[in-house]
CSV table of N, CA and C in Angstrom, one decimal:
chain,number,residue,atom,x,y,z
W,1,UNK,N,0.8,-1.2,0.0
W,1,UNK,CA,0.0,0.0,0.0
W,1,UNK,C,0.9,1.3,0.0
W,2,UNK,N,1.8,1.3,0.7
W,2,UNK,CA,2.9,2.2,1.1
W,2,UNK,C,3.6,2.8,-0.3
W,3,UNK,N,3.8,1.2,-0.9
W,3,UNK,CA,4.8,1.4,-2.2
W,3,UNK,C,3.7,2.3,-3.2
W,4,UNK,N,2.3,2.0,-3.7
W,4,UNK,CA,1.8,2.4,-4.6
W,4,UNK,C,1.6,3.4,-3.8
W,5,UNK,N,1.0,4.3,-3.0
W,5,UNK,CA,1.2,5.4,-2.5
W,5,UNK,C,2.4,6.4,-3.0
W,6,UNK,N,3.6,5.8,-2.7
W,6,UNK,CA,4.8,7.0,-3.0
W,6,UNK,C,4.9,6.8,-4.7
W,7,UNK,N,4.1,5.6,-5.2
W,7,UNK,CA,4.2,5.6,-6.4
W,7,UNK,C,3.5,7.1,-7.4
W,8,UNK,N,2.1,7.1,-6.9
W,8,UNK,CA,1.6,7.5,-7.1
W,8,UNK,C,1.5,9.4,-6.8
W,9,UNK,N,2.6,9.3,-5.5
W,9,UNK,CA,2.8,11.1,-5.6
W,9,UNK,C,3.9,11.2,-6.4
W,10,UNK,N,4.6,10.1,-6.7
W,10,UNK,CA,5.8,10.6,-7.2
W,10,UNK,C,5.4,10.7,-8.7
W,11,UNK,N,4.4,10.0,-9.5
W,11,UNK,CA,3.6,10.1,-10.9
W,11,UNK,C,2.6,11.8,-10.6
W,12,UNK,N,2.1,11.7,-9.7
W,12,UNK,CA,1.6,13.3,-9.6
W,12,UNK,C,3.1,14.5,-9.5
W,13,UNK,N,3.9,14.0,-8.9
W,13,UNK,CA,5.1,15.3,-8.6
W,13,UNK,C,5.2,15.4,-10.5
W,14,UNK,N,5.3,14.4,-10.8
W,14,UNK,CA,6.0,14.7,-12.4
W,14,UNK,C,5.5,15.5,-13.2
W,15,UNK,N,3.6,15.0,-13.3
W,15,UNK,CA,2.6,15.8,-13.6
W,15,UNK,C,2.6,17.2,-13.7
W,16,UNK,N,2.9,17.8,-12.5
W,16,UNK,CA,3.3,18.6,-12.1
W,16,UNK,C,4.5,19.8,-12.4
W,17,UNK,N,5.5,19.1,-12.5
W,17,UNK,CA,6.5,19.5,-13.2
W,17,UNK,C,6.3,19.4,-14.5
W,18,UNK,N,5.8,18.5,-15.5
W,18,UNK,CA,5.6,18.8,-16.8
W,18,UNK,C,4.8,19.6,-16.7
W,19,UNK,N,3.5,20.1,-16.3
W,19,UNK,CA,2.4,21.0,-16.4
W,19,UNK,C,3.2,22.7,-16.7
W,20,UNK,N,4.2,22.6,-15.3
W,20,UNK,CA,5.0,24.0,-15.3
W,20,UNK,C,6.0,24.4,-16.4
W,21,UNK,N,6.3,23.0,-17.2
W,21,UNK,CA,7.6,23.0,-18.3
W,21,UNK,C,6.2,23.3,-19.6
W,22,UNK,N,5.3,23.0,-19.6
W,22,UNK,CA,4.4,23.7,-20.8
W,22,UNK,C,3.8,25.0,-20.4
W,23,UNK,N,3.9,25.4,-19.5
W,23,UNK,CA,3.3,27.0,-18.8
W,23,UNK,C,4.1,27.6,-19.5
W,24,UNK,N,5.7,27.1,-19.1
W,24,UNK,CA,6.6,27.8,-19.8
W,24,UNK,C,7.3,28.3,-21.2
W,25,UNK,N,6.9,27.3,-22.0
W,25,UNK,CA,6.8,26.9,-23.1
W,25,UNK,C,6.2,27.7,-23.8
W,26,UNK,N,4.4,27.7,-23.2
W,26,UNK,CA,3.3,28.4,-23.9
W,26,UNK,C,3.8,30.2,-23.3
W,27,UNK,N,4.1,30.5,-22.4
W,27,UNK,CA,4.6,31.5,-22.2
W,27,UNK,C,4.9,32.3,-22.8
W,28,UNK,N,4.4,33.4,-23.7
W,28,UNK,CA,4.6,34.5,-25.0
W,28,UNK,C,5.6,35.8,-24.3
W,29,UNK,N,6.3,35.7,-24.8
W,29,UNK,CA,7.6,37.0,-24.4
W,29,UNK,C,7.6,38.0,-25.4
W,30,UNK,N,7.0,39.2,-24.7
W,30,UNK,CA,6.8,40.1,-26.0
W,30,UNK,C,8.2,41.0,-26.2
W,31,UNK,N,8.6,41.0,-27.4
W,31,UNK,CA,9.8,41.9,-28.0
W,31,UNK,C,9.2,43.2,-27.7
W,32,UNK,N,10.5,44.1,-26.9
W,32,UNK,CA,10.2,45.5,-26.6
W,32,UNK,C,10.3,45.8,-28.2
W,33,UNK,N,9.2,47.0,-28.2
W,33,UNK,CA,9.3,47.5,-29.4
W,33,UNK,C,10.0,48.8,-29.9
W,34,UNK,N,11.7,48.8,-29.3
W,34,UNK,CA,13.0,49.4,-29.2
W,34,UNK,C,13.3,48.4,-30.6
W,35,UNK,N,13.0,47.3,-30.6
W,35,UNK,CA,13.9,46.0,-31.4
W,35,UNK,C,13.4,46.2,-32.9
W,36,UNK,N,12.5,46.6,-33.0
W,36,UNK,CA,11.9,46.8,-34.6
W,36,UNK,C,12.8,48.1,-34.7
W,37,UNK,N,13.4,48.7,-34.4
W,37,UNK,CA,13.7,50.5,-34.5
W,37,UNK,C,15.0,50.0,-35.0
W,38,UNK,N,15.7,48.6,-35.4
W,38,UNK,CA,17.1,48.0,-35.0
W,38,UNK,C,17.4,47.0,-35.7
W,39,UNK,N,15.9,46.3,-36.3
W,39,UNK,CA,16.2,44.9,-36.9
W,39,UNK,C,14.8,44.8,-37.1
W,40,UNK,N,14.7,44.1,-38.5
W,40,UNK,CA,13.7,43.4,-39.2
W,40,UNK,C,12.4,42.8,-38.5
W,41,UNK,N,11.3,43.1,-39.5
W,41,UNK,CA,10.0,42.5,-38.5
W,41,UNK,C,10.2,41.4,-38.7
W,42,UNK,N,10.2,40.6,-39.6
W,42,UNK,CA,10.7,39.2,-39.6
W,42,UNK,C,12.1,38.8,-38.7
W,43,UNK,N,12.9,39.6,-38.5
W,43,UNK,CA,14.2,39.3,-37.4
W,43,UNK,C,13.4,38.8,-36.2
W,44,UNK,N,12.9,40.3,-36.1
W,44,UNK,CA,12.1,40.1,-34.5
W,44,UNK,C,11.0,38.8,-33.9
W,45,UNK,N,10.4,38.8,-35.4
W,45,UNK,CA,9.7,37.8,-34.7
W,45,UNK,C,9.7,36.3,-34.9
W,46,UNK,N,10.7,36.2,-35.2
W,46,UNK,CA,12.0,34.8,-35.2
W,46,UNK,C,12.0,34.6,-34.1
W,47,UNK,N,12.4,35.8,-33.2
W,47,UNK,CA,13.0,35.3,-32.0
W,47,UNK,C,12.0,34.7,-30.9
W,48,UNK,N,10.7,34.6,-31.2
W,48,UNK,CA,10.0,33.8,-30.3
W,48,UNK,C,10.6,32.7,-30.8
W,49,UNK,N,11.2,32.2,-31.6
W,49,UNK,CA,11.5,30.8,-31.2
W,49,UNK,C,12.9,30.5,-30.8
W,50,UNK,N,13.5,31.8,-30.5
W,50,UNK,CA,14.7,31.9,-29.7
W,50,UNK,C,14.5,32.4,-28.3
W,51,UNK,N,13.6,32.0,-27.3
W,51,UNK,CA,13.2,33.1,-26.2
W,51,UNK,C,14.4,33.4,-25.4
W,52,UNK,N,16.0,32.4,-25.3
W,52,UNK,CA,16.7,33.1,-25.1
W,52,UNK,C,17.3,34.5,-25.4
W,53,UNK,N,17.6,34.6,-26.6
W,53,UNK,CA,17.7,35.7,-27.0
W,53,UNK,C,16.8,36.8,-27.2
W,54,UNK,N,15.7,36.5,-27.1
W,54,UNK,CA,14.5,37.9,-26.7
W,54,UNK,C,15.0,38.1,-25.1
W,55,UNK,N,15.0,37.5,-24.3
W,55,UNK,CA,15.0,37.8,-23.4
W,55,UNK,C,16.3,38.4,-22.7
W,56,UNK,N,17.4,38.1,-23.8
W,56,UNK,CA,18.8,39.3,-23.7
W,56,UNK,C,18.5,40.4,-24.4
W,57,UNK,N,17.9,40.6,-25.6
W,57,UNK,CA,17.6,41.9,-25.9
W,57,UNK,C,16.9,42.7,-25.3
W,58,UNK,N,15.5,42.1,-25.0
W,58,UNK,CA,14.9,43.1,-23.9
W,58,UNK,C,15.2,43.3,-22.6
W,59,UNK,N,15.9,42.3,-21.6
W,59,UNK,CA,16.8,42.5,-20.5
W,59,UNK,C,17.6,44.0,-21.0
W,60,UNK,N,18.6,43.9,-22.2
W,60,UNK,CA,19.4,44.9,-22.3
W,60,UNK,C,19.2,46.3,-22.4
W,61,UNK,N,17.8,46.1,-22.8
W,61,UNK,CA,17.7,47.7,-23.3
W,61,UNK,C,17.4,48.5,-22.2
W,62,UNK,N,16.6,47.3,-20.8
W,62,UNK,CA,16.2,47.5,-19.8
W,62,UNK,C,17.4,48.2,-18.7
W,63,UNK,N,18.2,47.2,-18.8
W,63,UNK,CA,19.3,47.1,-17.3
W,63,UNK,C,20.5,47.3,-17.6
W,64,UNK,N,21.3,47.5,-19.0
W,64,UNK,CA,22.7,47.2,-19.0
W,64,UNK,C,23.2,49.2,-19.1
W,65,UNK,N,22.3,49.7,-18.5
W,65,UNK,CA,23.0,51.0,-18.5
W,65,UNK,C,21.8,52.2,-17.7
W,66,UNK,N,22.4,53.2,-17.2
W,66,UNK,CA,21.9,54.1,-16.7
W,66,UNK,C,22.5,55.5,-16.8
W,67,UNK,N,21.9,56.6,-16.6
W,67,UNK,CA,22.1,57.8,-16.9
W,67,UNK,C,22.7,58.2,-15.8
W,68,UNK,N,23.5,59.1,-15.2
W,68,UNK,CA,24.5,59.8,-14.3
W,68,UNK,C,24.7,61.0,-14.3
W,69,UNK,N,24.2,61.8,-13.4
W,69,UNK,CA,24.5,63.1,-13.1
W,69,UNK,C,26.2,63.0,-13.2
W,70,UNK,N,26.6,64.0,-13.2
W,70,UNK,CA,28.7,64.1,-13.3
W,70,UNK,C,28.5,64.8,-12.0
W,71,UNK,N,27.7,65.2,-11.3
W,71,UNK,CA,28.1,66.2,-9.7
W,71,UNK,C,28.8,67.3,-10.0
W,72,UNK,N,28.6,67.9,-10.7
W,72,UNK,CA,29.5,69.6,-10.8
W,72,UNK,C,30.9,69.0,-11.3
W,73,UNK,N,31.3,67.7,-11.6
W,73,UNK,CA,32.7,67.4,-11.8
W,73,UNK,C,32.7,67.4,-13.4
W,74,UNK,N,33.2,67.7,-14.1
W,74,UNK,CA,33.7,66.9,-15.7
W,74,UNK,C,33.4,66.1,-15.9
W,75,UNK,N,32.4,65.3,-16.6
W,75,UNK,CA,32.2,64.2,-17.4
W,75,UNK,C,33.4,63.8,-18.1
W,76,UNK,N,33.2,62.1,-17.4
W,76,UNK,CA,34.7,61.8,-17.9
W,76,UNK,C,33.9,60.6,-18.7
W,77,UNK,N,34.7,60.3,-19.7
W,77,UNK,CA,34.5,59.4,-20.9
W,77,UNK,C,34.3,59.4,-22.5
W,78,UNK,N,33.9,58.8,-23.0
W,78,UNK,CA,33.8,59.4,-24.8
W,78,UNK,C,32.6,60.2,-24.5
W,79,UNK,N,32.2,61.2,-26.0
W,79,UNK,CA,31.5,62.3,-26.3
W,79,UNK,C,30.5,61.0,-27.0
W,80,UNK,N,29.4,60.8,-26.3
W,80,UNK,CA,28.0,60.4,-27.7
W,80,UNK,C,28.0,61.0,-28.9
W,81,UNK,N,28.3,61.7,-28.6
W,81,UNK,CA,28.2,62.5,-30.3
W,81,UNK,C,29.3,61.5,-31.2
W,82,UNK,N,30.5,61.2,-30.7
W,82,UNK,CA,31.2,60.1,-31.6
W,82,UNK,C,31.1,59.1,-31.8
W,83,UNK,N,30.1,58.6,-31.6
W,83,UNK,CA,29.7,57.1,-31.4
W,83,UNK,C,28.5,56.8,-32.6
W,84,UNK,N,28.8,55.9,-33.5
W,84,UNK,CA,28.4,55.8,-35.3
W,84,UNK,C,27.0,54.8,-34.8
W,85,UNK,N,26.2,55.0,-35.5
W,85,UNK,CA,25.0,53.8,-35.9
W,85,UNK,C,26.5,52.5,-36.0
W,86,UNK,N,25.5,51.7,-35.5
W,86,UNK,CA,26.2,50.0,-35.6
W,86,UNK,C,26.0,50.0,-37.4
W,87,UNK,N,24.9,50.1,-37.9
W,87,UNK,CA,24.5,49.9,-39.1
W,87,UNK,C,24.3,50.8,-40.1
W,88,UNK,N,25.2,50.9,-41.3
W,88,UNK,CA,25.2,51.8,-42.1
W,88,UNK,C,23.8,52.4,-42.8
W,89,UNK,N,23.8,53.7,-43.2
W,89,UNK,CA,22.3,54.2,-44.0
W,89,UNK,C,22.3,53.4,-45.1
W,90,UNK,N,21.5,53.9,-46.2
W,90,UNK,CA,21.6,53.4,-47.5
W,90,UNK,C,21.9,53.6,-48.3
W,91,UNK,N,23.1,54.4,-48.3
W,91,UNK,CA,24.3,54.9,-49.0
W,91,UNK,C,25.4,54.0,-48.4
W,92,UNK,N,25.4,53.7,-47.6
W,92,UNK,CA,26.6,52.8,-47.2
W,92,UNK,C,27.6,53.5,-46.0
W,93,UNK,N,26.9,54.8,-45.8
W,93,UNK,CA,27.6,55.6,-45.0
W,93,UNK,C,27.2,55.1,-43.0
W,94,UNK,N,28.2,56.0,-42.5
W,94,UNK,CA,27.7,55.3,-41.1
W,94,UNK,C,27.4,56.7,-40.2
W,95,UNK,N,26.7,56.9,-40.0
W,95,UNK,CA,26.1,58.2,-39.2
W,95,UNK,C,26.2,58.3,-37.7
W,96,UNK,N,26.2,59.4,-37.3
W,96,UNK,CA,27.0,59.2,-35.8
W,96,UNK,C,25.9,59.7,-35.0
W,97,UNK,N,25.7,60.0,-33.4
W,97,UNK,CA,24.7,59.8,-32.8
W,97,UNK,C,24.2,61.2,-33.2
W,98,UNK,N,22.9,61.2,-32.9
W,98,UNK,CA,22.5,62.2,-33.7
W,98,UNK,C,21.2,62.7,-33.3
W,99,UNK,N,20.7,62.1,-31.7
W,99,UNK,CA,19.6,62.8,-30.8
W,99,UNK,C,19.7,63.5,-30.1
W,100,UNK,N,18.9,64.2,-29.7
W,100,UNK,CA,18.6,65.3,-28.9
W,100,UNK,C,18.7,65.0,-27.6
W,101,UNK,N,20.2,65.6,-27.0
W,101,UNK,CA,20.7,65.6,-26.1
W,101,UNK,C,19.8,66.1,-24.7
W,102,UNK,N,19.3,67.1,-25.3
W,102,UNK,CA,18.1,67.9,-24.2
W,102,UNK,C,16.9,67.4,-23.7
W,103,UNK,N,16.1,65.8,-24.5
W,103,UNK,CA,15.2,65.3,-24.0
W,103,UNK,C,15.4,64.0,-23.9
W,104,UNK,N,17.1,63.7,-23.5
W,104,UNK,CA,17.7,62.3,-23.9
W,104,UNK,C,17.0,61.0,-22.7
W,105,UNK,N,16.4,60.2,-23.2
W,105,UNK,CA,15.4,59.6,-21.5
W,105,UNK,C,16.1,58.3,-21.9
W,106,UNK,N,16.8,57.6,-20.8
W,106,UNK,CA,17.2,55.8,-21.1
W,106,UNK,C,15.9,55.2,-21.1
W,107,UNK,N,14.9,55.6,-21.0
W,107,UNK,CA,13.8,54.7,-20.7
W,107,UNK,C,13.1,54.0,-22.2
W,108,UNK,N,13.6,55.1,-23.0
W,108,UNK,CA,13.1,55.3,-24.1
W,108,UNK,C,14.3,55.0,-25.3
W,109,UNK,N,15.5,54.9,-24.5
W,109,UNK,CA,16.7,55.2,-25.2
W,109,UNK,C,17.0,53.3,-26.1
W,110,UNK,N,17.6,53.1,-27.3
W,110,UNK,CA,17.8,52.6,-28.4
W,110,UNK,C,19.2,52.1,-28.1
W,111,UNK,N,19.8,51.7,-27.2
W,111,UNK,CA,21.7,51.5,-27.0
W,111,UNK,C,21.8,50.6,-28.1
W,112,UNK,N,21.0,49.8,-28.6
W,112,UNK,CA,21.5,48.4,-29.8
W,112,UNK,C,22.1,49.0,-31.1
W,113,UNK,N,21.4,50.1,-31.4
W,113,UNK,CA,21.1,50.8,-32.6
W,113,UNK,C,22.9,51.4,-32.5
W,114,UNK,N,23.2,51.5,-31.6
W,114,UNK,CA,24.6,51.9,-31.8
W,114,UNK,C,26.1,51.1,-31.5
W,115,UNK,N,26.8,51.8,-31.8
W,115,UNK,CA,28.2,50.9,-31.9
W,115,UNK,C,29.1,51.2,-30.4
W,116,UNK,N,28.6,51.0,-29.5
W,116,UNK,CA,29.0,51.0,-28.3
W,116,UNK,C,30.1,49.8,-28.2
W,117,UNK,N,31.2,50.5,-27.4
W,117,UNK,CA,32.2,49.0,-26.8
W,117,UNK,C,32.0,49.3,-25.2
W,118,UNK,N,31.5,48.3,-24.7
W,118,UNK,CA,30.9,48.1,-23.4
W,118,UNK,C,32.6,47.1,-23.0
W,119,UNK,N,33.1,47.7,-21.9
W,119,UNK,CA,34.0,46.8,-20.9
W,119,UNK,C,34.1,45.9,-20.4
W,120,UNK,N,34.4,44.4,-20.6
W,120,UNK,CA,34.5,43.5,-19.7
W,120,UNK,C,34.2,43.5,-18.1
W,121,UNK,N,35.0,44.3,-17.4
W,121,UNK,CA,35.3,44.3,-16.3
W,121,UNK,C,35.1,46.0,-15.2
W,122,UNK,N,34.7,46.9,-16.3
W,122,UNK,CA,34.9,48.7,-15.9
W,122,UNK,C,33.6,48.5,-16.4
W,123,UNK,N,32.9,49.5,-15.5
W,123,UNK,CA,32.2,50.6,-16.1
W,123,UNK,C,32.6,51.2,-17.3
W,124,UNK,N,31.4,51.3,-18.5
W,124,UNK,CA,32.6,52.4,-19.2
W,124,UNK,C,31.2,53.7,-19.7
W,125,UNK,N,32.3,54.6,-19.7
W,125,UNK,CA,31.1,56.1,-19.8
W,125,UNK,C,30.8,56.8,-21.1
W,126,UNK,N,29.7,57.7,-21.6
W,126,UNK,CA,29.7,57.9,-22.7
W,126,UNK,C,29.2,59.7,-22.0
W,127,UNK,N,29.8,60.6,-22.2
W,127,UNK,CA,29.4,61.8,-22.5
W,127,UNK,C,28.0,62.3,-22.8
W,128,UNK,N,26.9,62.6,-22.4
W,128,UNK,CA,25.9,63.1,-23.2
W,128,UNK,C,26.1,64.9,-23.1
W,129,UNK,N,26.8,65.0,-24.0
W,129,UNK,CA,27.4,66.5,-24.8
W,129,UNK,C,27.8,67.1,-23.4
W,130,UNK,N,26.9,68.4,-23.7
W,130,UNK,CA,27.2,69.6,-22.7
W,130,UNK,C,26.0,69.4,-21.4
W,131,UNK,N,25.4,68.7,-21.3
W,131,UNK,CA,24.5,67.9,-20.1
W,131,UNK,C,24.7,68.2,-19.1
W,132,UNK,N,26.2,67.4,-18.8
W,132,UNK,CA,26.7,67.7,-17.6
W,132,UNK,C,26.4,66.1,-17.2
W,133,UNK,N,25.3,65.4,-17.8
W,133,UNK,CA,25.0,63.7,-17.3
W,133,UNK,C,26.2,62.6,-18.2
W,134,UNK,N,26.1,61.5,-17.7
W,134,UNK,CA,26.8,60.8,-18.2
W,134,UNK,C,26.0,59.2,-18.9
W,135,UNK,N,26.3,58.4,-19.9
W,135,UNK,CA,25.6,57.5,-20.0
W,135,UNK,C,26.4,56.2,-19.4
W,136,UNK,N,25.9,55.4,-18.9
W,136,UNK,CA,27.1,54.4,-18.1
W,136,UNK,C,26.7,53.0,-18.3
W,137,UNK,N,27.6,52.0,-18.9
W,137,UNK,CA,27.1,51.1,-18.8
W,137,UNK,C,27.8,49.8,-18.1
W,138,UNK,N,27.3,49.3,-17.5
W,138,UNK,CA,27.7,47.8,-16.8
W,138,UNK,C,28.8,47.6,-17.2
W,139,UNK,N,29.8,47.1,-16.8
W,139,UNK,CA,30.6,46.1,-17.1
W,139,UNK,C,30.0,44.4,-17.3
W,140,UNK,N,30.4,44.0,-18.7
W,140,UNK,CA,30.2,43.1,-19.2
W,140,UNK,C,29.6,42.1,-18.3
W,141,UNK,N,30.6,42.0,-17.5
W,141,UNK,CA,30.9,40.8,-16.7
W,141,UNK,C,29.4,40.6,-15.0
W,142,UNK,N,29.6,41.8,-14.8
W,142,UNK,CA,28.0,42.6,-14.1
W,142,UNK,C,26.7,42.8,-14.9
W,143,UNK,N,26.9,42.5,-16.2
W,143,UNK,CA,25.3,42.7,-16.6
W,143,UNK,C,25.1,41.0,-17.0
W,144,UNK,N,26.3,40.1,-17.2
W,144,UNK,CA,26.1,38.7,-17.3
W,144,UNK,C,25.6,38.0,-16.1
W,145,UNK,N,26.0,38.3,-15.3
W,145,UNK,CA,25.6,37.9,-13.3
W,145,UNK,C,23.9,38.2,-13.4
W,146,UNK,N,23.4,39.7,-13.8
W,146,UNK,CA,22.2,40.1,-13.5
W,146,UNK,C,21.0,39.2,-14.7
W,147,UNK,N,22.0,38.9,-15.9
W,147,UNK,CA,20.9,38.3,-16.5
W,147,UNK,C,20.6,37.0,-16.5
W,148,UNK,N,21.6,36.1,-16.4
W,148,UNK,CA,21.3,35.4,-15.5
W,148,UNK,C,20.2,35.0,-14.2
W,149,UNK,N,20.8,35.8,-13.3
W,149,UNK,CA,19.5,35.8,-12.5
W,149,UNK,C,18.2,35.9,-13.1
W,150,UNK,N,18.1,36.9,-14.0
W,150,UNK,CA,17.0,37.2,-14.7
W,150,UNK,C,16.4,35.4,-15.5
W,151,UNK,N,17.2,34.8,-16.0
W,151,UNK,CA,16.8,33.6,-16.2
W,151,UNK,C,16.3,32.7,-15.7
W,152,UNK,N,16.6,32.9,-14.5
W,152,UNK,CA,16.3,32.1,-13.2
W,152,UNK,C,14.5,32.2,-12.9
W,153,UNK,N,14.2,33.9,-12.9
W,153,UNK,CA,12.8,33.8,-13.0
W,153,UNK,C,12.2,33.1,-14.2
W,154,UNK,N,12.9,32.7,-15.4
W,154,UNK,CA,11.7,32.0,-16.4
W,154,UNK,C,12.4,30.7,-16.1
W,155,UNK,N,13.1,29.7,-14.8
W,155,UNK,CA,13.0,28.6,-15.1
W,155,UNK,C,14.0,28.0,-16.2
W,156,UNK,N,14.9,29.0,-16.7
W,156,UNK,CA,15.6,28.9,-17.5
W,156,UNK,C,17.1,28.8,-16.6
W,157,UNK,N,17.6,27.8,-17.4
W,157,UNK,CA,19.1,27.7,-16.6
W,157,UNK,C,20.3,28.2,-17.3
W,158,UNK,N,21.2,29.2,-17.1
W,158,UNK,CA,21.7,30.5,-17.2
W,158,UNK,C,22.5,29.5,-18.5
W,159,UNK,N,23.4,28.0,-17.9
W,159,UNK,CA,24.2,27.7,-18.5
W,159,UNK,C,24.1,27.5,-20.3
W,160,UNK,N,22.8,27.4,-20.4
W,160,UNK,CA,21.9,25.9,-21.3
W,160,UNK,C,22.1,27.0,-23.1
């Protein structure tokens, strides 16, 4: 009696866990729509059947950087303004950043669209002009830790 008993929760535990591995499955991850501004509607919506990689692009646009007052000190790091589109116009030419410094919001801000070299291991800074703010982003190695974690809430295992 004992035996078919533990048989029997251990056939429900399984149940169970497969139920949550198709929750997850069925689970629809909507592409921020930063990503169409950057890459193809057909690119984009490929990537539901990569939800890893939706779920680094939208993590990124989210967390891998923030805006910084300089405190009355000199903004130290490159000037935005020299920093080229990742991807050339249709001329073939590569255009350099080219928004409006004065209503610049990360919330709303596009980092893919550009040709940023983000640090392994530093912080590294980008100038927003004459501001006085700074744009700042993770070190590599710190925004890999956080997204990770961030995997952990979908059940996903960081390594895989």
């Amino acid at each position: 009696m004992n035996r078919l008993l533990i048989g029997k929760q251990g056939v429900v535990m399984l149940m169970l866990c497969f139920s949550a591995s198709i929750a997850m499955a069925q689970q629809e991850i909507k592409p921020d729509p930063r990503l169409f501004e950057c890459f193809s509607r057909d690119y984009v919506e490929s990537l539901q059947e990569q939800p890893r990689l939706l779920l680094y692009y939208n993590f990124f646009l989210d967390h891998a950087y923030f805006v910084s007052d300089a405190g009355g000190k000199a903004p130290q790091g490159t000037d935005i303004r020299e920093i080229s589109f990742r991807e050339p116009d249709e001329n073939g030419n590569f255009r350099l950043f080219d928004e409006d410094l004065s209503t610049f919001n990360p919330a709303t801000f596009n980092a893919l669209k550009y040709d940023f070299r983000i640090r392994k291991d530093v912080y590294t800074h980008y100038k927003l002009g004459d501001t006085g703010k700074v744009l700042v982003f993770l070190p590599q190695e710190q925004f890999t830790a956080k997204y990770n974690e961030y995997l952990r809430t979908f059940n996903l295992n960081p390594t895989n």
